[in-house]
Coordinates of C-alpha atoms in Angstrom, one line a residue:
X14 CA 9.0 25.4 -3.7
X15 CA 7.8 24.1 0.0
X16 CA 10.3 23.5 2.2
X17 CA 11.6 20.1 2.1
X18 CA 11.7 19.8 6.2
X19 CA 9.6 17.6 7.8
X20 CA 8.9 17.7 11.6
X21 CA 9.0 13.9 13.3
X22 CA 7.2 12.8 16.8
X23 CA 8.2 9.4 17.5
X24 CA 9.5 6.8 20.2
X25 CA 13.2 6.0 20.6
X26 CA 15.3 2.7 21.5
X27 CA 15.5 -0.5 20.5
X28 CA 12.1 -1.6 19.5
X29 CA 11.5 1.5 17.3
X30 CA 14.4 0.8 15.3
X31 CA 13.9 -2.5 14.4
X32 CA 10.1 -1.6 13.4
X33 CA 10.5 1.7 12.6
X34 CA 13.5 2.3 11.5
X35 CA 12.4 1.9 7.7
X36 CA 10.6 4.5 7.9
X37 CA 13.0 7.5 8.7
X38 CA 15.6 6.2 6.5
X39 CA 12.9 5.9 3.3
X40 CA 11.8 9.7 4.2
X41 CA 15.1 10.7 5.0
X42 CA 16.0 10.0 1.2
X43 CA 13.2 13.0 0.3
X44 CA 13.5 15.3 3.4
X45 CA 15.7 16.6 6.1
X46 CA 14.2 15.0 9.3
X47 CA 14.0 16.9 11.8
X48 CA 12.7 15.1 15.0
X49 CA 11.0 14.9 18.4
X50 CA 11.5 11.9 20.6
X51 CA 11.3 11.2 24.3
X52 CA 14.9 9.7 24.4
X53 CA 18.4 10.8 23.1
X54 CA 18.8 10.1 19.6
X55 CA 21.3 6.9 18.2
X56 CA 20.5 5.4 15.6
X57 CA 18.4 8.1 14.3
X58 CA 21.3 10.4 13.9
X59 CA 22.4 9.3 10.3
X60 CA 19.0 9.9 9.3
X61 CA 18.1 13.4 11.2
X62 CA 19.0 16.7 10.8
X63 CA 18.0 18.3 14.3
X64 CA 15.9 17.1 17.4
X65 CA 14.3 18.0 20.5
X66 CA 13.8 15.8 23.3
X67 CA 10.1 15.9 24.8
X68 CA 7.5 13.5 26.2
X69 CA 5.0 13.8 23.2
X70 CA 2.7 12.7 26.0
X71 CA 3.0 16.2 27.6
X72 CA 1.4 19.1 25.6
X73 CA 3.5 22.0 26.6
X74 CA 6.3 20.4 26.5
X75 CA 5.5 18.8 23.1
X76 CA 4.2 22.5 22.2
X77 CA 7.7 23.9 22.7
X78 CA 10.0 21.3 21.4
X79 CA 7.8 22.0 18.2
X80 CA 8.1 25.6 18.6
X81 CA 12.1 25.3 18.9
X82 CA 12.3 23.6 15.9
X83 CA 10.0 25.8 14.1
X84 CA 12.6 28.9 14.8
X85 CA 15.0 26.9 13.2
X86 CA 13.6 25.1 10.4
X87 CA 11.5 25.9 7.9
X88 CA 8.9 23.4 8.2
X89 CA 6.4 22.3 5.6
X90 CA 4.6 19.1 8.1
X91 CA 4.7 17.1 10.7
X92 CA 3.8 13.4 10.8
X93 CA 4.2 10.5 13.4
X94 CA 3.5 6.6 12.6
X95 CA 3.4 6.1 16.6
X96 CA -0.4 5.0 17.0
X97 CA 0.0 6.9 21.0
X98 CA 1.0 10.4 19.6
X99 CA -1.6 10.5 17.0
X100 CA -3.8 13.0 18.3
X101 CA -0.8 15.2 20.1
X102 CA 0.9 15.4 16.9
X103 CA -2.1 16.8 14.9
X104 CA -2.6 19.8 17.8
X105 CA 1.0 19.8 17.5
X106 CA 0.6 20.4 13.5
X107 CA -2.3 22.7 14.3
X108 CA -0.7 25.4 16.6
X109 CA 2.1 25.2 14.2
X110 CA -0.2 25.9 11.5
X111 CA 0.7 23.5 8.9
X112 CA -1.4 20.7 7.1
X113 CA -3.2 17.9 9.6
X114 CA -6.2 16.4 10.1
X115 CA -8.1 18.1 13.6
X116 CA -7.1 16.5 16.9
X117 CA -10.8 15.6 17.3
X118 CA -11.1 13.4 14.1
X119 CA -7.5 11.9 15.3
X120 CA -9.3 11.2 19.0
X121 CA -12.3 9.7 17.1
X122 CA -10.1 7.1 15.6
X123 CA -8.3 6.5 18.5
X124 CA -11.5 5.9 20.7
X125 CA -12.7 2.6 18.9
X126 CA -16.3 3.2 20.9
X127 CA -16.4 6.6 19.0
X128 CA -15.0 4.8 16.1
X129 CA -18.1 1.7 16.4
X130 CA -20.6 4.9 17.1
X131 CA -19.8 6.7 13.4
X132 CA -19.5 3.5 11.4
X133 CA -23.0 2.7 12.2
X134 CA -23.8 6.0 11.6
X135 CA -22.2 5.8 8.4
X136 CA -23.5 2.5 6.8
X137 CA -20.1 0.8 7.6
X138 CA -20.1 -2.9 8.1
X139 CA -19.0 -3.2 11.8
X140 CA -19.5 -5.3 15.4
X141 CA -21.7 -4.7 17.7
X142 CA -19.7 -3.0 20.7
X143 CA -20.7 -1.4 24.0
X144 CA -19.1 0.2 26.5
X145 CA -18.6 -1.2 30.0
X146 CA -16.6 0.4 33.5
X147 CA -17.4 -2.3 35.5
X148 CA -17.8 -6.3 35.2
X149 CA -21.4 -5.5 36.0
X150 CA -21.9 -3.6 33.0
X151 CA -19.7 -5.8 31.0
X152 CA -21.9 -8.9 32.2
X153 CA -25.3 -7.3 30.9
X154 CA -23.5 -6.4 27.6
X155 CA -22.2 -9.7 27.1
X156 CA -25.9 -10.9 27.4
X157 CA -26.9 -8.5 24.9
X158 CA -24.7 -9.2 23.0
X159 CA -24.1 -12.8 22.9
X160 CA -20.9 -15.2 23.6
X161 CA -18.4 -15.2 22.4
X162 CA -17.7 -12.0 23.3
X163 CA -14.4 -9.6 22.7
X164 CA -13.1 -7.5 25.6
X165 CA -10.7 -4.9 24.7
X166 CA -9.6 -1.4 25.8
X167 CA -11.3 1.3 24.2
X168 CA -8.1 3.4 23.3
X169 CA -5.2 1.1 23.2
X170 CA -3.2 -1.0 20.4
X171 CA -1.1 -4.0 19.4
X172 CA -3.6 -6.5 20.4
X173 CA -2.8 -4.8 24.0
X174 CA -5.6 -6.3 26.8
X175 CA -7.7 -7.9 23.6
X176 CA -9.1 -11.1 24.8
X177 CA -12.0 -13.5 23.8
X178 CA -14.5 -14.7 26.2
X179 CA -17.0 -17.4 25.1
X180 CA -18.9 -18.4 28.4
X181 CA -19.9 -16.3 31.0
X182 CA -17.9 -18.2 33.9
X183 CA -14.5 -16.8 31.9
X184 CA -16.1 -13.2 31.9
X185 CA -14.2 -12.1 35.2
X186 CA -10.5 -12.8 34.3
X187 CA -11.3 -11.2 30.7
X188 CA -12.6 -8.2 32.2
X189 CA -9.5 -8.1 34.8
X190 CA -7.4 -8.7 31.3
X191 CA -8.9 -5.5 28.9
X192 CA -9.2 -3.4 32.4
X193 CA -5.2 -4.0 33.1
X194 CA -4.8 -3.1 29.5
X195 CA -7.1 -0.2 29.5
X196 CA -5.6 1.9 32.6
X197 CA -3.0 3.1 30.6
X198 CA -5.4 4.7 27.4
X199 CA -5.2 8.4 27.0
X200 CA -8.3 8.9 25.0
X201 CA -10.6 6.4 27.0
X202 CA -9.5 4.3 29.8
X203 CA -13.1 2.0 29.4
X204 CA -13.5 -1.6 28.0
X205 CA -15.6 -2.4 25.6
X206 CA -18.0 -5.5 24.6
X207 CA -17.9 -6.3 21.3
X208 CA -19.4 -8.9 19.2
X209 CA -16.9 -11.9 18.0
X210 CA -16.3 -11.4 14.5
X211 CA -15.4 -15.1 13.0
X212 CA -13.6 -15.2 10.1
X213 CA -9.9 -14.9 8.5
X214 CA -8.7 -11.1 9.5
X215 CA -6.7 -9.3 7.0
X216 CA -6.1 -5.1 6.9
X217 CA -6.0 -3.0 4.1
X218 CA -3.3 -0.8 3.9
X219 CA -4.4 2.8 2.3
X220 CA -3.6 6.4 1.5
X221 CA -5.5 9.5 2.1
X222 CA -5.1 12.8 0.2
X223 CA -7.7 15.6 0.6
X224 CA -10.5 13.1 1.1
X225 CA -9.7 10.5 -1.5
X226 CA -8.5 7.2 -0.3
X227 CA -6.6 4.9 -2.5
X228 CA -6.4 1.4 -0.8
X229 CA -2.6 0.4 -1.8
X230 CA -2.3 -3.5 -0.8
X231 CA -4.0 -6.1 1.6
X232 CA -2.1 -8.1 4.5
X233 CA -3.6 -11.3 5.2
X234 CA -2.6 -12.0 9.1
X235 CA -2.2 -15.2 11.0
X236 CA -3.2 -14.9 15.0
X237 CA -1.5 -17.0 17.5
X238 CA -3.8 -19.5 20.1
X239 CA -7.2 -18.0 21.1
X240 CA -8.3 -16.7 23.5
X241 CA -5.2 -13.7 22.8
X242 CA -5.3 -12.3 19.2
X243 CA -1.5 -11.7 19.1
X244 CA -0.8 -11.2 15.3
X245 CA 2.2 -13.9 14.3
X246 CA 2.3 -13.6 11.0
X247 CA 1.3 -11.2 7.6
X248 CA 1.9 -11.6 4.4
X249 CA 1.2 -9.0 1.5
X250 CA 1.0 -10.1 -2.3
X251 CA 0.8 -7.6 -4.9
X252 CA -1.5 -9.6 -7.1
X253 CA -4.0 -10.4 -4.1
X254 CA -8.0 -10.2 -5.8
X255 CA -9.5 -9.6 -2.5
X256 CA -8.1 -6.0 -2.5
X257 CA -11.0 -5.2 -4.9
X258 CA -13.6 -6.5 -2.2
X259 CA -12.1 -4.9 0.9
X260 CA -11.2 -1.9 -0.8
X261 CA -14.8 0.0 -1.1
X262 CA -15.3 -0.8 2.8
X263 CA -11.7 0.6 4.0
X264 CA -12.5 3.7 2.1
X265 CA -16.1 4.0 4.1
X266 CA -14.6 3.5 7.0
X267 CA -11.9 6.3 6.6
X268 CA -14.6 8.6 5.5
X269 CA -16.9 8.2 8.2
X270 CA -14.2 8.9 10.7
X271 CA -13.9 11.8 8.9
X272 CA -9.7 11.4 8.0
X273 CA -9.0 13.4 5.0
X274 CA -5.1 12.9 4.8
X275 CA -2.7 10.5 5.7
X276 CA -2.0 6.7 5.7
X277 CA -4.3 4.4 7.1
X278 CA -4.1 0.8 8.4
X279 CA -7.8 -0.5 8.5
X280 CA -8.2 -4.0 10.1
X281 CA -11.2 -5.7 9.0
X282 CA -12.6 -9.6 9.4
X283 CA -14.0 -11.9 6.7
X284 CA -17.2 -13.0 7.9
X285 CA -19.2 -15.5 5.7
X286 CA -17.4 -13.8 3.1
X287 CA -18.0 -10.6 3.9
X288 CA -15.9 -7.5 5.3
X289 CA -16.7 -6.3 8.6
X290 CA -14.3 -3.7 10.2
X291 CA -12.2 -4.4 13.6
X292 CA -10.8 -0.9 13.8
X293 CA -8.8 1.5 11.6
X294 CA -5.7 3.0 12.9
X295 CA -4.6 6.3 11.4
X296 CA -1.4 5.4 10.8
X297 CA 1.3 3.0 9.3
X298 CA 1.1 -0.7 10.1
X299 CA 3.3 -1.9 12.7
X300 CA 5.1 -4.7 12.2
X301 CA 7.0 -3.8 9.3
X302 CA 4.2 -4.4 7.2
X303 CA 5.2 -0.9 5.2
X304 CA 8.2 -2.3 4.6
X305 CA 6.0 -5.6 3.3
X306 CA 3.9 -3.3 0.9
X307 CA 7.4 -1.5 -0.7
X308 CA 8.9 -5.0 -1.5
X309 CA 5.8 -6.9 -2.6
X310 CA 4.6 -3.3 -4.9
X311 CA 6.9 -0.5 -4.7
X312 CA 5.1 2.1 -3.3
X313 CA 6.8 3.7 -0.5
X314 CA 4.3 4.2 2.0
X315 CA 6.6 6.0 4.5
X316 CA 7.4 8.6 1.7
X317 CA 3.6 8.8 0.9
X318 CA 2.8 9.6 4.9
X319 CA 5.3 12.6 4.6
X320 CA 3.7 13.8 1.5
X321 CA 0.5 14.2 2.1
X322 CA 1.7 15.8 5.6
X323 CA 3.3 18.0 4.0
X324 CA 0.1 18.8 1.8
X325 CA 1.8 17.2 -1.4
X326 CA 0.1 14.0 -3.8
X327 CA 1.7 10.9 -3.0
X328 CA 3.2 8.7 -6.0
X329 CA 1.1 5.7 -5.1
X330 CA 2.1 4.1 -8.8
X331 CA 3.2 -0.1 -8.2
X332 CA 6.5 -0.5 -9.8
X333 CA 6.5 -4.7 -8.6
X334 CA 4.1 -7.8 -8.6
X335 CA 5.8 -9.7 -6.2
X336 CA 5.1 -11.2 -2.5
X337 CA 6.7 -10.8 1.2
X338 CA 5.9 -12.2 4.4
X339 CA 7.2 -11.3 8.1
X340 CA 6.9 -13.8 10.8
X341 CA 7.2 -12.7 14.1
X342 CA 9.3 -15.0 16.8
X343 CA 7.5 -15.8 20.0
X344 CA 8.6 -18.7 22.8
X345 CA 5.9 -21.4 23.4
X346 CA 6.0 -20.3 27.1
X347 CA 7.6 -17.7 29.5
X348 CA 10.6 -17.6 31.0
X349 CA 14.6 -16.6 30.2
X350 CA 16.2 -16.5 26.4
X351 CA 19.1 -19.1 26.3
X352 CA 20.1 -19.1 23.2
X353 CA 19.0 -17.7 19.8
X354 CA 20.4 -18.2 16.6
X355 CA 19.5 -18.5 12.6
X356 CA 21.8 -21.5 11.3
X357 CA 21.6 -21.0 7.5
X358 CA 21.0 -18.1 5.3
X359 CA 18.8 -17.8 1.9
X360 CA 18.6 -15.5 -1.1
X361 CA 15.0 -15.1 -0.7
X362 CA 15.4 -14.0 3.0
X363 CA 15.1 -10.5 2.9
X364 CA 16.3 -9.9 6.7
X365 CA 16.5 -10.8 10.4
X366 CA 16.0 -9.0 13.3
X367 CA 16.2 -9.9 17.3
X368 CA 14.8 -7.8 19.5
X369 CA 15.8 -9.8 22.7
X370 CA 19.3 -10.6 23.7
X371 CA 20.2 -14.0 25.3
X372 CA 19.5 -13.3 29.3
X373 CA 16.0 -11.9 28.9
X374 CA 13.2 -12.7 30.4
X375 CA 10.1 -13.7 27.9
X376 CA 6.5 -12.7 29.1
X377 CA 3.8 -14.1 27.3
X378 CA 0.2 -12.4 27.5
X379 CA -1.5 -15.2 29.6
X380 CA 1.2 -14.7 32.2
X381 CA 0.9 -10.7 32.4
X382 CA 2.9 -9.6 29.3
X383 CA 2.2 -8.5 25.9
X384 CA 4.2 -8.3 22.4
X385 CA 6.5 -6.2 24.1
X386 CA 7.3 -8.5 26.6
X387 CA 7.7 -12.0 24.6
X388 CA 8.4 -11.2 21.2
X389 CA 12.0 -12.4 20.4
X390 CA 12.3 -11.2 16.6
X391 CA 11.1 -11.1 13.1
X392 CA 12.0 -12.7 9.9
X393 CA 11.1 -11.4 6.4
X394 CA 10.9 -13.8 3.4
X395 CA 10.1 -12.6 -0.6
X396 CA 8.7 -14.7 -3.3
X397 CA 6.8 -14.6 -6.9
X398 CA 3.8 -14.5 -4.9
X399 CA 2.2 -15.2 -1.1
X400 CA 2.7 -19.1 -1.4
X401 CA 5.9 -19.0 -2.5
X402 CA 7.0 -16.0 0.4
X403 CA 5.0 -18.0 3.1
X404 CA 6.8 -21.1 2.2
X405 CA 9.8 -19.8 2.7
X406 CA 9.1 -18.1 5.7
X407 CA 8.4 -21.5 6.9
X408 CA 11.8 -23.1 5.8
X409 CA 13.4 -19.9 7.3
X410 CA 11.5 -20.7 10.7
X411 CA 12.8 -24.3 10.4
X412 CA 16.8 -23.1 10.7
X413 CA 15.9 -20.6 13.9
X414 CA 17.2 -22.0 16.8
X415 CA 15.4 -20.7 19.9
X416 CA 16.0 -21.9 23.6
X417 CA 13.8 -20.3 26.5
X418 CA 14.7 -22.0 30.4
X419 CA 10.9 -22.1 31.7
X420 CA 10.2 -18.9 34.3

């Protein structure tokens, strides 16, 4: 038998335990945990058998914490569902010789002008997209191109610095935008030009094991006010018949990237009907949208991520036909949190998290923030199917009580 150890790179705090926090207790359950984080353990302690505190950002020091735990544990994989440590965490896996997929594939899908480069290679339905440092360059793309336009970093996530431009006189703030966005990107600190893809976006949520990909569920998303493409809302319903259509072109995409193992979270468009892909991230969904996929089908899609890193077929078999939906709380403007309540409860309301304390200050993207900065919380309804689970997300909405004092 393997060893049932399985090595962890994630972020600590607040924010990872309200969206990640699903995830080491459903792998916990399976495996001892055994974890590296940039931060002190808490919460994570019930769930965790040993840690090591490194900045995954830093390779030696990443390299040693790993080493450390290797003398001490018997491990059989490593895995991270934090899209930033991606790459470090496969040459993590690599010098410690167990299962990944290579640090260059992991950097492919992390560089979306890489990722645009071998889906066009590769037959897959994409944007058009080019690559600009400077507002010149961005300006003769956009041309090319054609407004609208979508400016966003090249290596970054969460709808971080995305922005839509559609005339040429907006072009200069939306470059300054995806540039402030960009500086931070390990893999590619550029902007890129894409093409406006117009359409209802959804994302396929899939598993890879040695080169097969099974596409598990769809999440149909709801974006707040253009131009930003902050996600508000998803909802995932097991008996959903466009998982059939968007299935064949997540699986493309994942191939052509040239990901053999893991769990994928491919983000595509609708476009006169049609799938065209936004990116694919090589991990789990944020947003609790794992969480969304066990509830609505049953398949654990945490445990499936430690599987297959640990070189072992995930049970991918749907045990439920139901629906769930998460909206996420944002204020209608920046400023302070005054006051922030839910006034009823529900069955159906499967839980409800605040990630902001009264006293806070709320930072909307069009004044300089991000979701990081002006997201208040999250609410997660179930129901027979999406209708039903959106519905009463919206009732649930209805009894939050939310104050913000203007900034």
């Amino acid at each position: 038998m393997p060893s049932r150890t399985i090595l962890v790179t994630t972020t600590s705090g607040s924010e990872a335990q309200a969206y990640r926090g699903y995830c080491l207790e459903s792998v916990a359950a399976s495996y001892d945990i055994v974890l590296i984080t940039p931060g002190e353990p808490t919460w994570e302690k019930e769930f965790i058998s040993d840690f090591e505190i490194a900045d995954p950002d830093d390779a030696e020091a990443l390299a040693q914490a790993g080493r450390a735990l290797a003398d001490r544990h018997q491990l059989a994989g490593v895995v991270t569902w934090t899209e930033w440590y991606l790459t470090q965490t496969a040459r993590l896996a690599r010098r410690l010789g167990l299962p990944t997929n290579s640090p260059e594939v992991m950097e492919a899908a992390r560089n979306k002008a890489t990722a645009r480069t071998l889906f066009a290679r590769h037959g897959v339905p994409s944007a058009s997209s080019m690559t600009a440092r400077t507002l010149l360059e961005a300006a003769l793309a956009a041309e090319t191109i054609g407004y609208p336009i979508v400016l966003k970093p090249a290596a970054r996530a969460a709808s971080i610095g995305v922005i839509r431009v559609d005339r040429v006189e907006e072009l200069p703030a939306g470059f300054e935008f995806a540039s402030a966005g960009a500086r931070d990107g390990i893999e590619s600190t550029h902007v890129l030009v894409e093409e406006f893809l117009d359409g209802p976006e959804v994302s396929v949520e899939c598993v890879t094991y040695r080169g097969h990909t099974t596409a598990v569920a769809v999440t149909r998303k709801t974006l707040g006010d253009p131009p930003f493409f902050e996600e508000v809302a998803h909802c995932v319903d097991a008996a959903d018949p466009m998982l059939a259509q968007v299935a064949p072109v997540a699986a493309a995409a994942v191939k052509a990237l040239g990901i053999t193992d893991g769990v994928q979270h491919v983000e595509m468009r609708l476009v006169n009907g049609r799938p065209r892909l936004v990116e694919v991230n090589a991990r789990l969904g944020g947003d609790m949208i794992g969480h969304l996929v066990r509830l609505a089908t049953g398949v654990d899609l945490p445990r499936a991520a430690a599987d297959v890193a640990c070189g072992l077929a995930p049970d991918l078999t749907s045990t439920r036909s139901r629906a769930a939906a998460i909206r996420l709380v944002y204020p209608a403007y920046s400023g302070t949190l005054t006051e922030r309540r839910l006034d009823d409860t529900f069955p159906w309301l499967e839980r409800v998290s605040f990630q902001r304390e009264v006293g806070d200050r709320l930072v909307l993207p069009q004044d300089g923030g991000d979701m990081f900065t002006a997201r208040i919380g999250y609410l997660i309804t179930t129901g027979a199917n999406a209708a039903d689970a959106q519905a009463r997300s919206t009732e649930a909405y209805r009894h939050l009580a939310v104050q913000v004092t203007p900034a």
